């Protein structure tokens, strides 16, 4: 359940106290226990106090008073009147980093009989998803990409000429992603300008940070008659109108921004690609599209653009590879294309759920990272059957392990490097995705000056003693204060890194208690 109209909330200074966990760099998990973070009236982190001591958490309101006293001069001004969020986490001594530095205290039992383990984590950044395709989540049959588009996707998207239908789907899509902790999303809409504008308005109303794009597709040989732009000229008029609307909605781009969205090269004429590249340069706009998702797609691009050296060269020729471009998939990029992406500063959205569901292939993420290419994660609904980026993170880990098993021609240590661990997958879901979307200095981690895009994570703490300590029910139930927390359970001896691993591999939206974007509460699970 979400608060009503988060965008209308009046922000005040607020202090968050407890345990904070984030992945500020690839391969590093930083844990701050007994910490406080001050968020100012603009929703920015004004200060971080990593060690406020055990006295800050008291009973019956005493803790909030002590917190204010401990940090009353934080951030260069008085914080005595700031609101204090209830303590989150277990009281453990010190902080730890999973690379071995800092104190290595284990989570332990906590104090005062807590029934759950909680912490703050940065909001997820979904670098690739189709808001219009939510009704088709889980529907792909035995299709591969190109047949799936014709059978499922194009018929569904064509219905978005109806604004009531669009409102129904888009409202649910934004609410669903927020409920899974996604504070930023790069959305594909459809070809319809009015419903695309509606999606942007819904994101603004619900308080989600978003990039919203009208899909451009005008090639008669690959797009059905009932669903394509009338012409390149009409498509560009519609695209410019959407850009103008979104910029009028959020002139400073603080929350919602336009993003140019050629569906992918085979659905666009050369005229459309050239016009989009020109507009991207003139208006300094973000770009999102697909690349090298399947072998059949790569072959089709070669047949349709024989004058270009490869798939990436098509986009590069028309000025669509920039530091603000997000390319989904990138499974079959060759070495020269990877080099071009690095040189242009173009990012890749890794979408393991849809790659598996459609049988497209496995992206070698380590190869891209080693080459210096920015990488984030995407849910790619509805090719991916879930709008949860946590699910995408664990799938990214799983497919990397599978890919490692296939690398039979490499030495063992090289095969091991192909695998992505928990820290790396969660980095891709947060800070990595932020870097891909040009928001690396703004969201994705807990640092002074960054904005408070965060989620409160809650895991069940299984009580000792079985039924006696859980209402007399034998074995205990997966329930905390009447709320089902699923399979992500803590049994009392896990380190913080192990708790985070359990969350990534076993968690879901039941473990997302609260979500904030730019300091505003946008989702709360009761």
Coordinates of C-alpha atoms in Angstrom, one line a residue:
X1 CA 0.0 0.0 0.0
X2 CA 1.4 3.4 -1.0
X3 CA 0.9 6.8 0.6
X4 CA -1.4 9.1 -1.3
X5 CA 0.3 11.5 -3.7
X6 CA 3.9 11.3 -2.5
X7 CA 4.7 14.3 -4.8
X8 CA 2.5 16.5 -2.6
X9 CA 4.4 15.6 0.7
X10 CA 6.1 18.5 2.4
X11 CA 9.7 17.5 3.3
X12 CA 11.3 18.3 6.6
X13 CA 14.6 17.4 8.0
X14 CA 14.7 13.8 9.0
X15 CA 17.2 11.5 10.8
X16 CA 17.3 7.8 9.9
X17 CA 19.0 5.6 12.5
X18 CA 20.2 2.1 12.6
X19 CA 22.0 -0.2 10.1
X20 CA 22.9 1.0 6.6
X21 CA 24.2 -1.3 3.9
X22 CA 25.2 -0.4 0.3
X23 CA 27.6 -1.3 -2.5
X24 CA 29.4 2.0 -3.3
X25 CA 31.9 0.2 -5.5
X26 CA 31.9 -3.0 -7.6
X27 CA 32.8 -5.9 -5.3
X28 CA 32.4 -4.0 -2.0
X29 CA 29.6 -4.3 0.5
X30 CA 29.8 -1.6 3.2
X31 CA 27.8 -2.1 6.5
X32 CA 27.3 0.7 9.0
X33 CA 25.7 -0.3 12.2
X34 CA 24.7 2.1 15.0
X35 CA 24.7 4.9 12.4
X36 CA 22.6 7.9 11.7
X37 CA 21.9 9.7 8.4
X38 CA 20.5 13.2 8.2
X39 CA 18.3 14.0 5.2
X40 CA 17.6 17.7 4.5
X41 CA 14.5 19.4 3.3
X42 CA 15.5 18.8 -0.4
X43 CA 15.7 15.1 0.1
X44 CA 19.5 15.0 0.1
X45 CA 21.9 13.3 2.5
X46 CA 23.4 16.2 4.6
X47 CA 25.6 14.1 6.9
X48 CA 26.4 10.6 7.9
X49 CA 27.4 9.7 11.5
X50 CA 28.7 6.1 11.4
X51 CA 29.2 5.5 15.1
X52 CA 26.6 7.2 17.4
X53 CA 26.9 4.6 20.2
X54 CA 24.4 2.3 21.9
X55 CA 22.7 5.1 23.8
X56 CA 20.8 6.3 20.7
X57 CA 18.2 3.5 20.8
X58 CA 16.0 3.9 23.8
X59 CA 12.5 2.8 24.7
X60 CA 9.3 4.8 24.4
X61 CA 10.7 7.7 22.5
X62 CA 13.9 8.1 24.5
X63 CA 16.0 7.1 21.6
X64 CA 14.8 9.9 19.3
X65 CA 15.8 12.4 21.9
X66 CA 19.3 11.0 22.3
X67 CA 19.7 10.8 18.5
X68 CA 18.9 14.6 18.2
X69 CA 21.4 15.4 21.0
X70 CA 24.1 13.2 19.4
X71 CA 23.8 14.9 16.0
X72 CA 22.1 18.2 16.8
X73 CA 24.9 20.1 14.9
X74 CA 25.1 17.8 12.0
X75 CA 25.2 19.1 8.5
X76 CA 26.1 22.6 9.5
X77 CA 22.8 23.5 11.3
X78 CA 20.5 22.5 14.1
X79 CA 18.8 19.2 13.8
X80 CA 17.1 19.2 17.2
X81 CA 13.7 19.5 15.6
X82 CA 14.2 16.9 12.9
X83 CA 11.9 13.9 12.8
X84 CA 13.6 10.7 13.7
X85 CA 12.7 7.4 12.0
X86 CA 12.3 4.5 14.4
X87 CA 15.6 2.5 14.9
X88 CA 16.2 0.0 12.1
X89 CA 18.5 -3.0 12.6
X90 CA 20.1 -4.8 15.4
X91 CA 22.5 -3.1 17.8
X92 CA 25.9 -4.6 16.9
X93 CA 29.2 -3.1 17.8
X94 CA 31.2 -1.5 15.0
X95 CA 30.8 -1.7 11.2
X96 CA 32.1 -4.1 8.7
X97 CA 33.1 -4.4 5.1
X98 CA 33.0 -7.7 3.4
X99 CA 36.5 -7.2 2.0
X100 CA 37.8 -7.9 5.5
X101 CA 38.4 -4.3 6.7
X102 CA 36.6 -2.9 9.8
X103 CA 35.1 -4.8 12.7
X104 CA 33.7 -8.2 11.7
X105 CA 30.9 -8.5 14.2
X106 CA 28.2 -10.9 13.4
X107 CA 24.5 -9.9 13.4
X108 CA 23.8 -11.8 16.7
X109 CA 20.5 -11.9 18.5
X110 CA 19.9 -8.1 18.8
X111 CA 18.4 -6.7 21.9
X112 CA 15.0 -6.1 23.5
X113 CA 13.6 -9.2 21.7
X114 CA 13.3 -7.9 18.1
X115 CA 11.3 -10.2 15.9
X116 CA 12.9 -9.1 12.7
X117 CA 16.2 -8.0 11.2
X118 CA 16.1 -4.7 9.3
X119 CA 18.4 -2.4 7.5
X120 CA 18.4 0.5 5.0
X121 CA 19.6 -0.2 1.4
X122 CA 19.7 2.0 -1.7
X123 CA 16.7 1.9 -3.9
X124 CA 17.0 -0.3 -7.0
X125 CA 17.7 1.2 -10.5
X126 CA 15.9 -0.7 -13.2
X127 CA 17.7 0.3 -16.4
X128 CA 15.3 -1.5 -18.8
X129 CA 11.6 -2.4 -18.6
X130 CA 8.5 -2.1 -20.7
X131 CA 5.7 -0.6 -18.5
X132 CA 3.1 -1.4 -21.2
X133 CA 3.9 -5.1 -21.2
X134 CA 3.0 -5.9 -17.5
X135 CA -0.2 -7.7 -18.5
X136 CA 1.9 -10.2 -20.5
X137 CA 4.3 -11.0 -17.7
X138 CA 4.8 -14.7 -17.8
X139 CA 3.6 -15.2 -21.4
X140 CA 6.1 -16.2 -23.9
X141 CA 5.3 -19.9 -24.6
X142 CA 8.0 -21.5 -26.7
X143 CA 8.7 -18.3 -28.7
X144 CA 12.0 -16.7 -29.5
X145 CA 12.3 -12.9 -29.6
X146 CA 11.1 -12.1 -33.1
X147 CA 8.1 -14.4 -33.1
X148 CA 7.3 -13.4 -29.5
X149 CA 7.0 -9.7 -30.6
X150 CA 4.5 -10.5 -33.3
X151 CA 2.5 -13.0 -31.3
X152 CA 2.3 -11.3 -27.9
X153 CA 3.9 -7.9 -27.7
X154 CA 2.7 -5.9 -30.7
X155 CA -1.0 -6.8 -30.2
X156 CA -0.8 -5.9 -26.5
X157 CA 0.9 -2.5 -27.1
X158 CA -1.5 -1.5 -29.9
X159 CA -4.2 -1.3 -27.2
X160 CA -2.6 1.7 -25.6
X161 CA -4.4 4.2 -27.9
X162 CA -7.1 3.8 -25.1
X163 CA -6.2 6.1 -22.2
X164 CA -8.4 4.2 -19.7
X165 CA -6.6 1.0 -20.6
X166 CA -3.2 2.8 -20.3
X167 CA -4.1 4.3 -17.0
X168 CA -5.0 0.9 -15.6
X169 CA -1.8 -0.8 -16.7
X170 CA 0.6 2.1 -16.0
X171 CA -0.8 2.7 -12.5
X172 CA -0.2 -0.9 -11.6
X173 CA 3.2 -1.0 -13.3
X174 CA 4.6 1.9 -11.3
X175 CA 3.0 0.8 -8.1
X176 CA 4.4 -2.7 -8.6
X177 CA 8.0 -1.6 -9.3
X178 CA 7.9 0.7 -6.2
X179 CA 6.7 -2.1 -4.1
X180 CA 9.8 -4.1 -5.0
X181 CA 12.1 -1.3 -4.0
X182 CA 12.7 0.2 -7.5
X183 CA 13.2 3.9 -7.0
X184 CA 14.4 4.6 -10.6
X185 CA 13.1 3.0 -13.8
X186 CA 13.8 3.4 -17.5
X187 CA 10.5 2.8 -19.1
X188 CA 9.5 2.0 -22.6
X189 CA 5.9 3.0 -23.3
X190 CA 4.3 2.5 -26.7
X191 CA 4.0 4.5 -29.9
X192 CA 1.1 6.5 -28.6
X193 CA 2.1 10.0 -27.4
X194 CA -1.0 10.6 -25.1
X195 CA -0.6 7.4 -23.1
X196 CA 3.2 7.9 -23.0
X197 CA 2.6 11.3 -21.4
X198 CA 0.2 9.6 -19.0
X199 CA 2.9 7.2 -17.9
X200 CA 5.2 10.2 -17.1
X201 CA 2.5 11.9 -15.2
X202 CA 1.8 8.7 -13.1
X203 CA 5.5 8.4 -12.3
X204 CA 5.5 12.1 -11.2
X205 CA 2.3 11.6 -9.1
X206 CA 3.6 8.5 -7.4
X207 CA 7.0 10.0 -6.8
X208 CA 9.1 7.5 -8.8
X209 CA 12.3 8.6 -10.5
X210 CA 11.9 7.7 -14.1
X211 CA 13.0 8.0 -17.7
X212 CA 10.0 7.7 -20.0
X213 CA 10.2 7.1 -23.7
X214 CA 7.7 6.9 -26.6
X215 CA 8.6 3.9 -28.7
X216 CA 9.7 4.7 -32.3
X217 CA 9.0 2.1 -34.9
X218 CA 8.2 2.9 -38.6
X219 CA 9.7 0.1 -40.7
X220 CA 6.9 -1.5 -42.9
X221 CA 8.8 -4.7 -43.4
X222 CA 9.2 -5.5 -39.7
X223 CA 6.3 -3.6 -38.0
X224 CA 2.6 -4.7 -38.4
X225 CA 0.2 -2.4 -40.3
X226 CA -1.9 -1.9 -37.2
X227 CA 1.0 -0.9 -35.0
X228 CA 3.6 1.4 -36.3
X229 CA 4.4 5.1 -36.8
X230 CA 2.6 6.5 -39.8
X231 CA 5.9 7.9 -41.1
X232 CA 9.3 9.0 -39.9
X233 CA 8.1 12.6 -39.9
X234 CA 5.0 11.9 -37.9
X235 CA 6.9 9.8 -35.5
X236 CA 9.4 12.6 -34.8
X237 CA 6.5 15.1 -34.3
X238 CA 5.0 12.7 -31.7
X239 CA 8.4 12.2 -30.1
X240 CA 9.1 15.9 -29.8
X241 CA 5.7 16.4 -28.3
X242 CA 6.3 13.8 -25.6
X243 CA 9.7 15.3 -24.8
X244 CA 8.1 18.8 -24.5
X245 CA 5.3 17.4 -22.3
X246 CA 7.7 15.6 -19.9
X247 CA 9.9 18.7 -19.6
X248 CA 6.9 20.8 -18.8
X249 CA 5.9 18.3 -16.2
X250 CA 9.3 18.4 -14.5
X251 CA 11.3 21.3 -16.0
X252 CA 14.4 20.6 -13.9
X253 CA 14.4 16.9 -14.6
X254 CA 14.7 16.2 -10.9
X255 CA 12.4 13.2 -11.0
X256 CA 11.0 12.4 -14.5
X257 CA 13.0 12.8 -17.7
X258 CA 12.3 12.0 -21.4
X259 CA 14.4 9.4 -23.1
X260 CA 14.5 8.8 -26.9
X261 CA 13.4 5.2 -27.6
X262 CA 13.9 3.6 -31.0
X263 CA 12.6 0.1 -30.4
X264 CA 15.6 -1.5 -32.1
X265 CA 17.3 -1.0 -35.4
X266 CA 15.2 -3.5 -37.4
X267 CA 12.0 -1.7 -36.6
X268 CA 13.3 1.8 -37.6
X269 CA 14.0 3.3 -41.0
X270 CA 17.2 5.1 -41.6
X271 CA 15.3 8.4 -41.6
X272 CA 14.0 7.8 -38.1
X273 CA 17.4 6.7 -36.7
X274 CA 19.1 9.8 -38.2
X275 CA 16.4 12.1 -36.9
X276 CA 16.6 10.6 -33.4
X277 CA 20.4 10.9 -33.4
X278 CA 20.1 14.6 -34.4
X279 CA 17.5 15.3 -31.7
X280 CA 19.5 13.5 -29.0
X281 CA 22.4 15.8 -29.8
X282 CA 20.4 19.0 -30.1
X283 CA 18.4 18.5 -26.9
X284 CA 21.1 16.5 -24.9
X285 CA 18.7 13.6 -24.4
X286 CA 19.1 10.1 -23.1
X287 CA 18.6 7.2 -25.5
X288 CA 17.5 3.7 -24.9
X289 CA 17.2 0.8 -27.3
X290 CA 18.1 -2.9 -27.7
X291 CA 21.1 -4.6 -29.2
X292 CA 22.4 -8.1 -29.9
X293 CA 19.7 -9.9 -28.0
X294 CA 19.6 -13.0 -30.2
X295 CA 21.6 -14.4 -33.1
X296 CA 18.6 -14.1 -35.4
X297 CA 18.3 -10.4 -34.6
X298 CA 22.0 -9.8 -35.3
X299 CA 21.7 -11.6 -38.6
X300 CA 18.6 -9.5 -39.5
X301 CA 20.4 -6.3 -38.8
X302 CA 23.2 -7.4 -41.0
X303 CA 20.8 -8.0 -43.8
X304 CA 18.9 -4.7 -43.4
X305 CA 22.0 -2.6 -42.9
X306 CA 24.7 -4.2 -45.1
X307 CA 26.7 -1.0 -45.4
X308 CA 27.5 -1.0 -41.6
X309 CA 30.2 -3.1 -39.9
X310 CA 27.9 -4.5 -37.3
X311 CA 24.9 -3.9 -35.0
X312 CA 26.6 -1.3 -32.8
X313 CA 27.9 0.5 -35.9
X314 CA 24.3 1.1 -37.1
X315 CA 23.6 3.1 -33.9
X316 CA 27.0 4.8 -34.0
X317 CA 26.5 5.9 -37.6
X318 CA 23.3 7.8 -36.6
X319 CA 24.7 9.4 -33.5
X320 CA 22.8 7.1 -31.1
X321 CA 25.8 5.8 -29.1
X322 CA 26.6 8.4 -26.4
X323 CA 27.3 8.6 -22.7
X324 CA 23.6 8.9 -22.2
X325 CA 22.7 5.7 -24.1
X326 CA 21.4 2.5 -22.6
X327 CA 21.6 -0.7 -24.7
X328 CA 19.6 -3.6 -23.5
X329 CA 21.1 -7.1 -23.6
X330 CA 24.4 -7.0 -25.6
X331 CA 24.7 -10.8 -25.5
X332 CA 26.4 -11.2 -28.9
X333 CA 28.6 -8.0 -29.1
X334 CA 32.0 -8.7 -30.7
X335 CA 35.2 -7.2 -29.3
X336 CA 35.2 -4.2 -31.7
X337 CA 31.7 -3.3 -30.6
X338 CA 32.6 -3.6 -26.9
X339 CA 35.5 -1.2 -27.6
X340 CA 33.2 1.3 -29.3
X341 CA 30.7 1.2 -26.4
X342 CA 33.5 1.9 -23.9
X343 CA 34.8 4.8 -26.0
X344 CA 31.4 6.3 -26.4
X345 CA 30.6 5.9 -22.7
X346 CA 27.5 3.8 -23.6
X347 CA 26.0 1.6 -20.9
X348 CA 24.5 -1.9 -21.1
X349 CA 21.4 -3.2 -19.3
X350 CA 21.9 -6.8 -18.4
X351 CA 18.5 -8.6 -18.5
X352 CA 19.0 -12.1 -17.4
X353 CA 15.4 -13.0 -16.7
X354 CA 14.2 -12.3 -20.3
X355 CA 17.4 -13.8 -21.8
X356 CA 16.6 -17.0 -20.0
X357 CA 12.8 -16.9 -20.6
X358 CA 13.1 -16.3 -24.4
X359 CA 16.2 -18.6 -24.7
X360 CA 18.2 -15.7 -26.1
X361 CA 21.6 -16.5 -24.6
X362 CA 23.8 -15.5 -21.7
X363 CA 25.5 -12.1 -21.5
X364 CA 29.2 -12.2 -20.4
X365 CA 28.9 -9.4 -17.9
X366 CA 32.4 -9.9 -16.6
X367 CA 33.8 -9.4 -20.1
X368 CA 31.9 -6.1 -20.4
X369 CA 33.0 -4.9 -16.9
X370 CA 36.7 -5.8 -17.6
X371 CA 36.5 -3.8 -20.8
X372 CA 35.4 -0.7 -18.9
X373 CA 31.7 -0.8 -20.1
X374 CA 29.1 0.5 -17.7
X375 CA 26.6 -2.2 -16.7
X376 CA 23.3 -2.2 -14.9
X377 CA 20.4 -4.6 -14.5
X378 CA 17.0 -4.6 -16.2
X379 CA 13.9 -6.6 -15.5
X380 CA 12.8 -6.3 -19.1
X381 CA 9.1 -7.0 -18.4
X382 CA 7.5 -8.9 -20.1
X383 CA 10.3 -10.9 -21.6
X384 CA 11.2 -11.1 -18.0
X385 CA 8.4 -12.4 -15.9
X386 CA 9.0 -10.3 -12.8
X387 CA 9.3 -6.6 -12.1
X388 CA 11.6 -7.3 -9.2
X389 CA 15.1 -6.2 -9.6
X390 CA 16.0 -8.4 -6.6
X391 CA 14.9 -11.4 -8.7
X392 CA 17.0 -10.0 -11.6
X393 CA 20.0 -9.8 -9.3
X394 CA 19.9 -13.4 -8.2
X395 CA 19.2 -14.5 -11.9
X396 CA 22.4 -12.5 -12.9
X397 CA 24.3 -14.5 -10.3
X398 CA 22.9 -17.8 -11.5
X399 CA 23.5 -17.3 -15.2
X400 CA 27.0 -16.1 -14.6
X401 CA 27.7 -19.4 -12.8
X402 CA 26.1 -21.3 -15.7
X403 CA 28.3 -19.4 -18.2
X404 CA 31.3 -20.2 -16.1
X405 CA 30.6 -23.9 -16.4
X406 CA 30.5 -23.5 -20.2
X407 CA 33.9 -21.8 -20.4
X408 CA 35.7 -25.1 -20.7
X409 CA 38.6 -23.6 -22.7
X410 CA 39.7 -21.3 -19.8
X411 CA 41.9 -22.0 -16.8
X412 CA 40.0 -22.6 -13.5
X413 CA 40.8 -19.1 -12.1
X414 CA 39.5 -17.5 -15.3
X415 CA 36.3 -19.5 -15.2
X416 CA 35.8 -18.4 -11.5
X417 CA 36.1 -14.8 -12.5
X418 CA 33.1 -15.1 -14.9
X419 CA 30.9 -15.6 -11.8
X420 CA 29.2 -12.6 -10.2
X421 CA 28.9 -12.7 -6.5
X422 CA 26.2 -11.1 -4.2
X423 CA 28.1 -7.8 -3.8
X424 CA 28.5 -7.4 -7.5
X425 CA 25.0 -8.2 -8.4
X426 CA 23.6 -5.8 -5.9
X427 CA 26.0 -3.2 -7.2
X428 CA 24.6 -3.6 -10.7
X429 CA 21.1 -3.3 -9.2
X430 CA 21.9 0.0 -7.6
X431 CA 25.1 2.1 -8.1
X432 CA 25.9 0.3 -11.4
X433 CA 22.5 1.1 -12.8
X434 CA 22.7 4.7 -11.6
X435 CA 26.0 5.1 -13.5
X436 CA 24.4 3.6 -16.7
X437 CA 21.6 6.3 -16.5
X438 CA 24.0 9.1 -15.7
X439 CA 22.8 9.3 -12.1
X440 CA 26.0 7.9 -10.4
X441 CA 26.6 11.1 -8.4
X442 CA 22.9 11.3 -7.3
X443 CA 21.6 7.9 -6.3
X444 CA 22.6 4.3 -5.8
X445 CA 24.6 4.6 -2.6
X446 CA 24.7 6.4 0.8
X447 CA 27.0 9.3 0.5
X448 CA 26.8 12.9 1.6
X449 CA 25.3 15.0 -1.2
X450 CA 23.4 12.1 -2.8
X451 CA 19.6 11.9 -2.7
X452 CA 17.7 9.7 -0.3
X453 CA 16.5 7.0 -2.6
X454 CA 16.3 4.1 -0.2
X455 CA 14.4 1.0 0.9
X456 CA 13.9 -0.5 4.3
X457 CA 14.5 -4.2 4.2
X458 CA 13.1 -6.6 6.8
X459 CA 13.8 -10.3 7.3
X460 CA 12.2 -12.6 9.7
X461 CA 14.2 -13.6 12.8
X462 CA 13.2 -17.1 13.6
X463 CA 12.6 -17.4 17.4
X464 CA 14.4 -20.0 19.5
X465 CA 12.3 -22.6 21.3
X466 CA 9.9 -23.4 18.4
X467 CA 6.2 -23.1 19.2
X468 CA 6.7 -21.8 22.8
X469 CA 8.1 -18.5 21.6
X470 CA 5.6 -18.1 18.7
X471 CA 2.2 -18.2 20.1
X472 CA 2.4 -21.9 21.0
X473 CA 2.5 -23.0 17.3
X474 CA 4.9 -25.8 16.8
X475 CA 7.9 -24.9 14.7
X476 CA 7.0 -21.3 14.4
X477 CA 5.4 -19.6 11.4
X478 CA 6.9 -17.4 8.8
X479 CA 5.2 -14.4 10.2
X480 CA 6.3 -11.2 12.1
X481 CA 3.6 -9.1 13.7
X482 CA 1.0 -10.6 11.3
X483 CA 3.1 -9.9 8.2
X484 CA 4.4 -12.8 6.1
X485 CA 8.1 -12.3 5.3
X486 CA 8.6 -15.3 3.1
X487 CA 11.7 -17.5 3.0
X488 CA 14.4 -14.9 3.8
X489 CA 15.0 -16.0 7.4
X490 CA 17.6 -15.3 10.0
X491 CA 18.5 -17.9 12.5
X492 CA 20.7 -15.8 14.8
X493 CA 24.3 -16.6 13.7
X494 CA 24.5 -14.9 10.3
X495 CA 26.9 -12.1 9.6
X496 CA 25.5 -9.1 7.9
X497 CA 27.0 -10.3 4.6
X498 CA 25.1 -13.6 5.0
X499 CA 21.9 -11.8 5.8
X500 CA 22.2 -9.8 2.6
X501 CA 22.9 -12.9 0.7
X502 CA 19.7 -14.5 2.1
X503 CA 17.8 -11.5 1.1
X504 CA 19.1 -11.5 -2.5
X505 CA 18.6 -15.3 -3.0
X506 CA 15.4 -15.8 -1.0
X507 CA 13.7 -12.4 -0.7
X508 CA 10.8 -10.7 -2.5
X509 CA 8.5 -7.7 -2.1
X510 CA 7.4 -9.0 1.3
X511 CA 10.8 -7.9 2.6
X512 CA 10.5 -4.4 1.3
X513 CA 8.9 -2.5 4.2
X514 CA 9.3 1.1 3.1
X515 CA 10.6 2.9 0.0
X516 CA 11.7 6.6 -0.3
X517 CA 12.5 8.6 -3.4
X518 CA 14.3 11.9 -3.0
X519 CA 13.3 11.9 0.7
X520 CA 9.6 11.2 0.1
X521 CA 7.9 8.0 1.3
X522 CA 6.5 6.5 -1.8
X523 CA 5.6 3.0 -0.6
X524 CA 4.9 1.3 2.7
X525 CA 4.0 -2.3 3.4
X526 CA 1.7 -2.7 6.3

